[in-house]
Amino acid sequence: MLVPGPARADPMAEGLERLSEILGAAHHLRAICGANEGALWRNKMIDLLDAANQDALQRQVLISHFNSAYHEAQEKFPRCTEAAATETRTIFDEGRALAARLSGLDRSARAF
C-alpha cells in the first residue's frame, strides 16, 4: 500500500504568485529610478490576471502578492540607489526566466 507523501505544490500557482511579486516590486522600483512609465507595471499585472484566468479567490491572492511586494520595495528602497537599480535588474532577469518557464507549463500534463 502506498502512503501519500506531502502535497506537491502547484508550480503554475507558485510561479504566478512570484511573477505578481516581481511586477509589484518593479512598479515601485522603476518609478523611483525615473523610468517615467506611469502605470505600465500595474497594467502588466492586470494583463497577467486576465491571461491567468483564475477564480476570484486566486485573483485576490495574486493581487495581494503584487501589493505586498510593492510595499516591501517601497520600504526597502525609498529612493533610487545603486542597490535599487541592481534589484531592478535582478528581478527583471528572474521575471524573464519565470515567464518563459510558465509559458511552457501545461496544467493538464503534471508529473505524479
JSON list of C-alpha atoms in Angstrom, two decimals:
[
{"chain": "A", "resi": 1, "resn": "MET", "atom": "CA", "xyz": [0.00, 0.00, 0.00]},
{"chain": "A", "resi": 2, "resn": "LEU", "atom": "CA", "xyz": [1.33, 3.39, -0.97]},
{"chain": "A", "resi": 3, "resn": "VAL", "atom": "CA", "xyz": [1.38, 6.06, 1.70]},
{"chain": "A", "resi": 4, "resn": "PRO", "atom": "CA", "xyz": [0.72, 9.50, 0.28]},
{"chain": "A", "resi": 5, "resn": "GLY", "atom": "CA", "xyz": [3.56, 11.95, 0.70]},
{"chain": "A", "resi": 6, "resn": "PRO", "atom": "CA", "xyz": [3.19, 15.63, 1.34]},
{"chain": "A", "resi": 7, "resn": "ALA", "atom": "CA", "xyz": [1.04, 17.50, -1.14]},
{"chain": "A", "resi": 8, "resn": "ARG", "atom": "CA", "xyz": [3.02, 18.79, -4.07]},
{"chain": "A", "resi": 9, "resn": "ALA", "atom": "CA", "xyz": [2.91, 22.49, -4.72]},
{"chain": "A", "resi": 10, "resn": "ASP", "atom": "CA", "xyz": [1.35, 23.71, -7.93]},
{"chain": "A", "resi": 11, "resn": "PRO", "atom": "CA", "xyz": [4.26, 25.13, -9.95]},
{"chain": "A", "resi": 12, "resn": "MET", "atom": "CA", "xyz": [1.90, 27.27, -12.05]},
{"chain": "A", "resi": 13, "resn": "ALA", "atom": "CA", "xyz": [0.29, 28.87, -8.97]},
{"chain": "A", "resi": 14, "resn": "GLU", "atom": "CA", "xyz": [3.66, 29.43, -7.31]},
{"chain": "A", "resi": 15, "resn": "GLY", "atom": "CA", "xyz": [5.06, 30.92, -10.50]},
{"chain": "A", "resi": 16, "resn": "LEU", "atom": "CA", "xyz": [2.12, 33.27, -10.95]},
{"chain": "A", "resi": 17, "resn": "GLU", "atom": "CA", "xyz": [2.46, 34.40, -7.34]},
{"chain": "A", "resi": 18, "resn": "ARG", "atom": "CA", "xyz": [6.17, 35.12, -7.77]},
{"chain": "A", "resi": 19, "resn": "LEU", "atom": "CA", "xyz": [5.58, 36.89, -11.07]},
{"chain": "A", "resi": 20, "resn": "SER", "atom": "CA", "xyz": [2.96, 39.04, -9.33]},
{"chain": "A", "resi": 21, "resn": "GLU", "atom": "CA", "xyz": [5.57, 39.95, -6.71]},
{"chain": "A", "resi": 22, "resn": "ILE", "atom": "CA", "xyz": [8.10, 40.85, -9.39]},
{"chain": "A", "resi": 23, "resn": "LEU", "atom": "CA", "xyz": [5.58, 43.11, -11.11]},
{"chain": "A", "resi": 24, "resn": "GLY", "atom": "CA", "xyz": [4.72, 44.80, -7.80]},
{"chain": "A", "resi": 25, "resn": "ALA", "atom": "CA", "xyz": [8.35, 45.46, -6.96]},
{"chain": "A", "resi": 26, "resn": "ALA", "atom": "CA", "xyz": [9.04, 46.69, -10.50]},
{"chain": "A", "resi": 27, "resn": "HIS", "atom": "CA", "xyz": [6.11, 49.10, -10.25]},
{"chain": "A", "resi": 28, "resn": "HIS", "atom": "CA", "xyz": [7.82, 50.86, -7.34]},
{"chain": "A", "resi": 29, "resn": "LEU", "atom": "CA", "xyz": [11.46, 50.48, -8.37]},
{"chain": "A", "resi": 30, "resn": "ARG", "atom": "CA", "xyz": [11.01, 51.78, -11.90]},
{"chain": "A", "resi": 31, "resn": "ALA", "atom": "CA", "xyz": [9.05, 54.77, -10.61]},
{"chain": "A", "resi": 32, "resn": "ILE", "atom": "CA", "xyz": [11.68, 55.86, -8.08]},
{"chain": "A", "resi": 33, "resn": "CYS", "atom": "CA", "xyz": [14.50, 55.44, -10.57]},
{"chain": "A", "resi": 34, "resn": "GLY", "atom": "CA", "xyz": [12.87, 57.80, -13.06]},
{"chain": "A", "resi": 35, "resn": "ALA", "atom": "CA", "xyz": [11.70, 55.35, -15.69]},
{"chain": "A", "resi": 36, "resn": "ASN", "atom": "CA", "xyz": [8.64, 57.53, -16.30]},
{"chain": "A", "resi": 37, "resn": "GLU", "atom": "CA", "xyz": [6.49, 54.51, -17.19]},
{"chain": "A", "resi": 38, "resn": "GLY", "atom": "CA", "xyz": [3.38, 55.51, -15.26]},
{"chain": "A", "resi": 39, "resn": "ALA", "atom": "CA", "xyz": [1.11, 52.53, -14.68]},
{"chain": "A", "resi": 40, "resn": "LEU", "atom": "CA", "xyz": [2.98, 50.17, -17.02]},
{"chain": "A", "resi": 41, "resn": "TRP", "atom": "CA", "xyz": [3.77, 47.53, -14.37]},
{"chain": "A", "resi": 42, "resn": "ARG", "atom": "CA", "xyz": [0.31, 47.77, -12.81]},
{"chain": "A", "resi": 43, "resn": "ASN", "atom": "CA", "xyz": [-1.15, 47.29, -16.30]},
{"chain": "A", "resi": 44, "resn": "LYS", "atom": "CA", "xyz": [1.10, 44.28, -16.86]},
{"chain": "A", "resi": 45, "resn": "MET", "atom": "CA", "xyz": [-0.33, 42.86, -13.63]},
{"chain": "A", "resi": 46, "resn": "ILE", "atom": "CA", "xyz": [-3.84, 43.36, -14.98]},
{"chain": "A", "resi": 47, "resn": "ASP", "atom": "CA", "xyz": [-2.77, 41.58, -18.17]},
{"chain": "A", "resi": 48, "resn": "LEU", "atom": "CA", "xyz": [-1.36, 38.72, -16.08]},
{"chain": "A", "resi": 49, "resn": "LEU", "atom": "CA", "xyz": [-4.63, 38.43, -14.15]},
{"chain": "A", "resi": 50, "resn": "ASP", "atom": "CA", "xyz": [-6.59, 38.31, -17.39]},
{"chain": "A", "resi": 51, "resn": "ALA", "atom": "CA", "xyz": [-4.27, 35.77, -19.02]},
{"chain": "A", "resi": 52, "resn": "ALA", "atom": "CA", "xyz": [-4.10, 33.53, -15.94]},
{"chain": "A", "resi": 53, "resn": "ASN", "atom": "CA", "xyz": [-7.88, 33.14, -15.95]},
{"chain": "A", "resi": 54, "resn": "GLN", "atom": "CA", "xyz": [-8.04, 32.37, -12.22]},
{"chain": "A", "resi": 55, "resn": "ASP", "atom": "CA", "xyz": [-11.09, 32.18, -9.97]},
{"chain": "A", "resi": 56, "resn": "ALA", "atom": "CA", "xyz": [-11.88, 35.18, -7.76]},
{"chain": "A", "resi": 57, "resn": "LEU", "atom": "CA", "xyz": [-10.00, 33.82, -4.74]},
{"chain": "A", "resi": 58, "resn": "GLN", "atom": "CA", "xyz": [-6.81, 33.11, -6.68]},
{"chain": "A", "resi": 59, "resn": "ARG", "atom": "CA", "xyz": [-7.02, 36.52, -8.40]},
{"chain": "A", "resi": 60, "resn": "GLN", "atom": "CA", "xyz": [-7.15, 38.09, -4.93]},
{"chain": "A", "resi": 61, "resn": "VAL", "atom": "CA", "xyz": [-4.09, 36.05, -3.87]},
{"chain": "A", "resi": 62, "resn": "LEU", "atom": "CA", "xyz": [-2.15, 37.32, -6.90]},
{"chain": "A", "resi": 63, "resn": "ILE", "atom": "CA", "xyz": [-3.21, 40.92, -6.23]},
{"chain": "A", "resi": 64, "resn": "SER", "atom": "CA", "xyz": [-2.12, 40.53, -2.61]},
{"chain": "A", "resi": 65, "resn": "HIS", "atom": "CA", "xyz": [1.32, 39.31, -3.74]},
{"chain": "A", "resi": 66, "resn": "PHE", "atom": "CA", "xyz": [1.64, 42.30, -6.09]},
{"chain": "A", "resi": 67, "resn": "ASN", "atom": "CA", "xyz": [0.65, 44.79, -3.37]},
{"chain": "A", "resi": 68, "resn": "SER", "atom": "CA", "xyz": [2.86, 43.21, -0.70]},
{"chain": "A", "resi": 69, "resn": "ALA", "atom": "CA", "xyz": [5.91, 43.27, -2.96]},
{"chain": "A", "resi": 70, "resn": "TYR", "atom": "CA", "xyz": [5.19, 46.87, -3.93]},
{"chain": "A", "resi": 71, "resn": "HIS", "atom": "CA", "xyz": [5.05, 47.94, -0.28]},
{"chain": "A", "resi": 72, "resn": "GLU", "atom": "CA", "xyz": [8.13, 45.89, 0.66]},
{"chain": "A", "resi": 73, "resn": "ALA", "atom": "CA", "xyz": [10.11, 47.50, -2.17]},
{"chain": "A", "resi": 74, "resn": "GLN", "atom": "CA", "xyz": [8.82, 50.91, -1.09]},
{"chain": "A", "resi": 75, "resn": "GLU", "atom": "CA", "xyz": [10.04, 50.30, 2.45]},
{"chain": "A", "resi": 76, "resn": "LYS", "atom": "CA", "xyz": [13.40, 48.82, 1.43]},
{"chain": "A", "resi": 77, "resn": "PHE", "atom": "CA", "xyz": [14.11, 51.32, -1.34]},
{"chain": "A", "resi": 78, "resn": "PRO", "atom": "CA", "xyz": [12.56, 54.72, -0.51]},
{"chain": "A", "resi": 79, "resn": "ARG", "atom": "CA", "xyz": [14.70, 56.36, -3.21]},
{"chain": "A", "resi": 80, "resn": "CYS", "atom": "CA", "xyz": [16.73, 55.30, -6.20]},
{"chain": "A", "resi": 81, "resn": "THR", "atom": "CA", "xyz": [20.14, 54.00, -5.23]},
{"chain": "A", "resi": 82, "resn": "GLU", "atom": "CA", "xyz": [22.60, 51.64, -6.85]},
{"chain": "A", "resi": 83, "resn": "ALA", "atom": "CA", "xyz": [21.08, 48.86, -4.72]},
{"chain": "A", "resi": 84, "resn": "ALA", "atom": "CA", "xyz": [17.61, 49.69, -6.10]},
{"chain": "A", "resi": 85, "resn": "ALA", "atom": "CA", "xyz": [18.93, 49.65, -9.66]},
{"chain": "A", "resi": 86, "resn": "THR", "atom": "CA", "xyz": [20.65, 46.31, -9.02]},
{"chain": "A", "resi": 87, "resn": "GLU", "atom": "CA", "xyz": [17.45, 44.89, -7.51]},
{"chain": "A", "resi": 88, "resn": "THR", "atom": "CA", "xyz": [15.53, 46.00, -10.60]},
{"chain": "A", "resi": 89, "resn": "ARG", "atom": "CA", "xyz": [17.95, 44.21, -12.92]},
{"chain": "A", "resi": 90, "resn": "THR", "atom": "CA", "xyz": [17.84, 41.09, -10.74]},
{"chain": "A", "resi": 91, "resn": "ILE", "atom": "CA", "xyz": [14.05, 40.86, -10.65]},
{"chain": "A", "resi": 92, "resn": "PHE", "atom": "CA", "xyz": [13.80, 41.57, -14.38]},
{"chain": "A", "resi": 93, "resn": "ASP", "atom": "CA", "xyz": [16.16, 38.66, -15.09]},
{"chain": "A", "resi": 94, "resn": "GLU", "atom": "CA", "xyz": [14.15, 36.43, -12.76]},
{"chain": "A", "resi": 95, "resn": "GLY", "atom": "CA", "xyz": [10.88, 37.61, -14.30]},
{"chain": "A", "resi": 96, "resn": "ARG", "atom": "CA", "xyz": [12.01, 36.85, -17.85]},
{"chain": "A", "resi": 97, "resn": "ALA", "atom": "CA", "xyz": [13.13, 33.35, -16.90]},
{"chain": "A", "resi": 98, "resn": "LEU", "atom": "CA", "xyz": [9.98, 32.72, -14.88]},
{"chain": "A", "resi": 99, "resn": "ALA", "atom": "CA", "xyz": [7.67, 33.92, -17.66]},
{"chain": "A", "resi": 100, "resn": "ALA", "atom": "CA", "xyz": [9.44, 31.61, -20.12]},
{"chain": "A", "resi": 101, "resn": "ARG", "atom": "CA", "xyz": [9.07, 28.68, -17.72]},
{"chain": "A", "resi": 102, "resn": "LEU", "atom": "CA", "xyz": [5.41, 29.42, -17.03]},
{"chain": "A", "resi": 103, "resn": "SER", "atom": "CA", "xyz": [4.59, 29.66, -20.71]},
{"chain": "A", "resi": 104, "resn": "GLY", "atom": "CA", "xyz": [5.84, 26.08, -21.10]},
{"chain": "A", "resi": 105, "resn": "LEU", "atom": "CA", "xyz": [3.81, 24.65, -18.21]},
{"chain": "A", "resi": 106, "resn": "ASP", "atom": "CA", "xyz": [0.72, 22.70, -19.13]},
{"chain": "A", "resi": 107, "resn": "ARG", "atom": "CA", "xyz": [-1.69, 22.23, -16.24]},
{"chain": "A", "resi": 108, "resn": "SER", "atom": "CA", "xyz": [-3.06, 19.04, -17.80]},
{"chain": "A", "resi": 109, "resn": "ALA", "atom": "CA", "xyz": [0.33, 17.30, -18.02]},
{"chain": "A", "resi": 110, "resn": "ARG", "atom": "CA", "xyz": [1.59, 17.11, -14.44]},
{"chain": "A", "resi": 111, "resn": "ALA", "atom": "CA", "xyz": [4.07, 14.57, -13.20]},
{"chain": "A", "resi": 112, "resn": "PHE", "atom": "CA", "xyz": [2.85, 12.49, -10.27]}
]
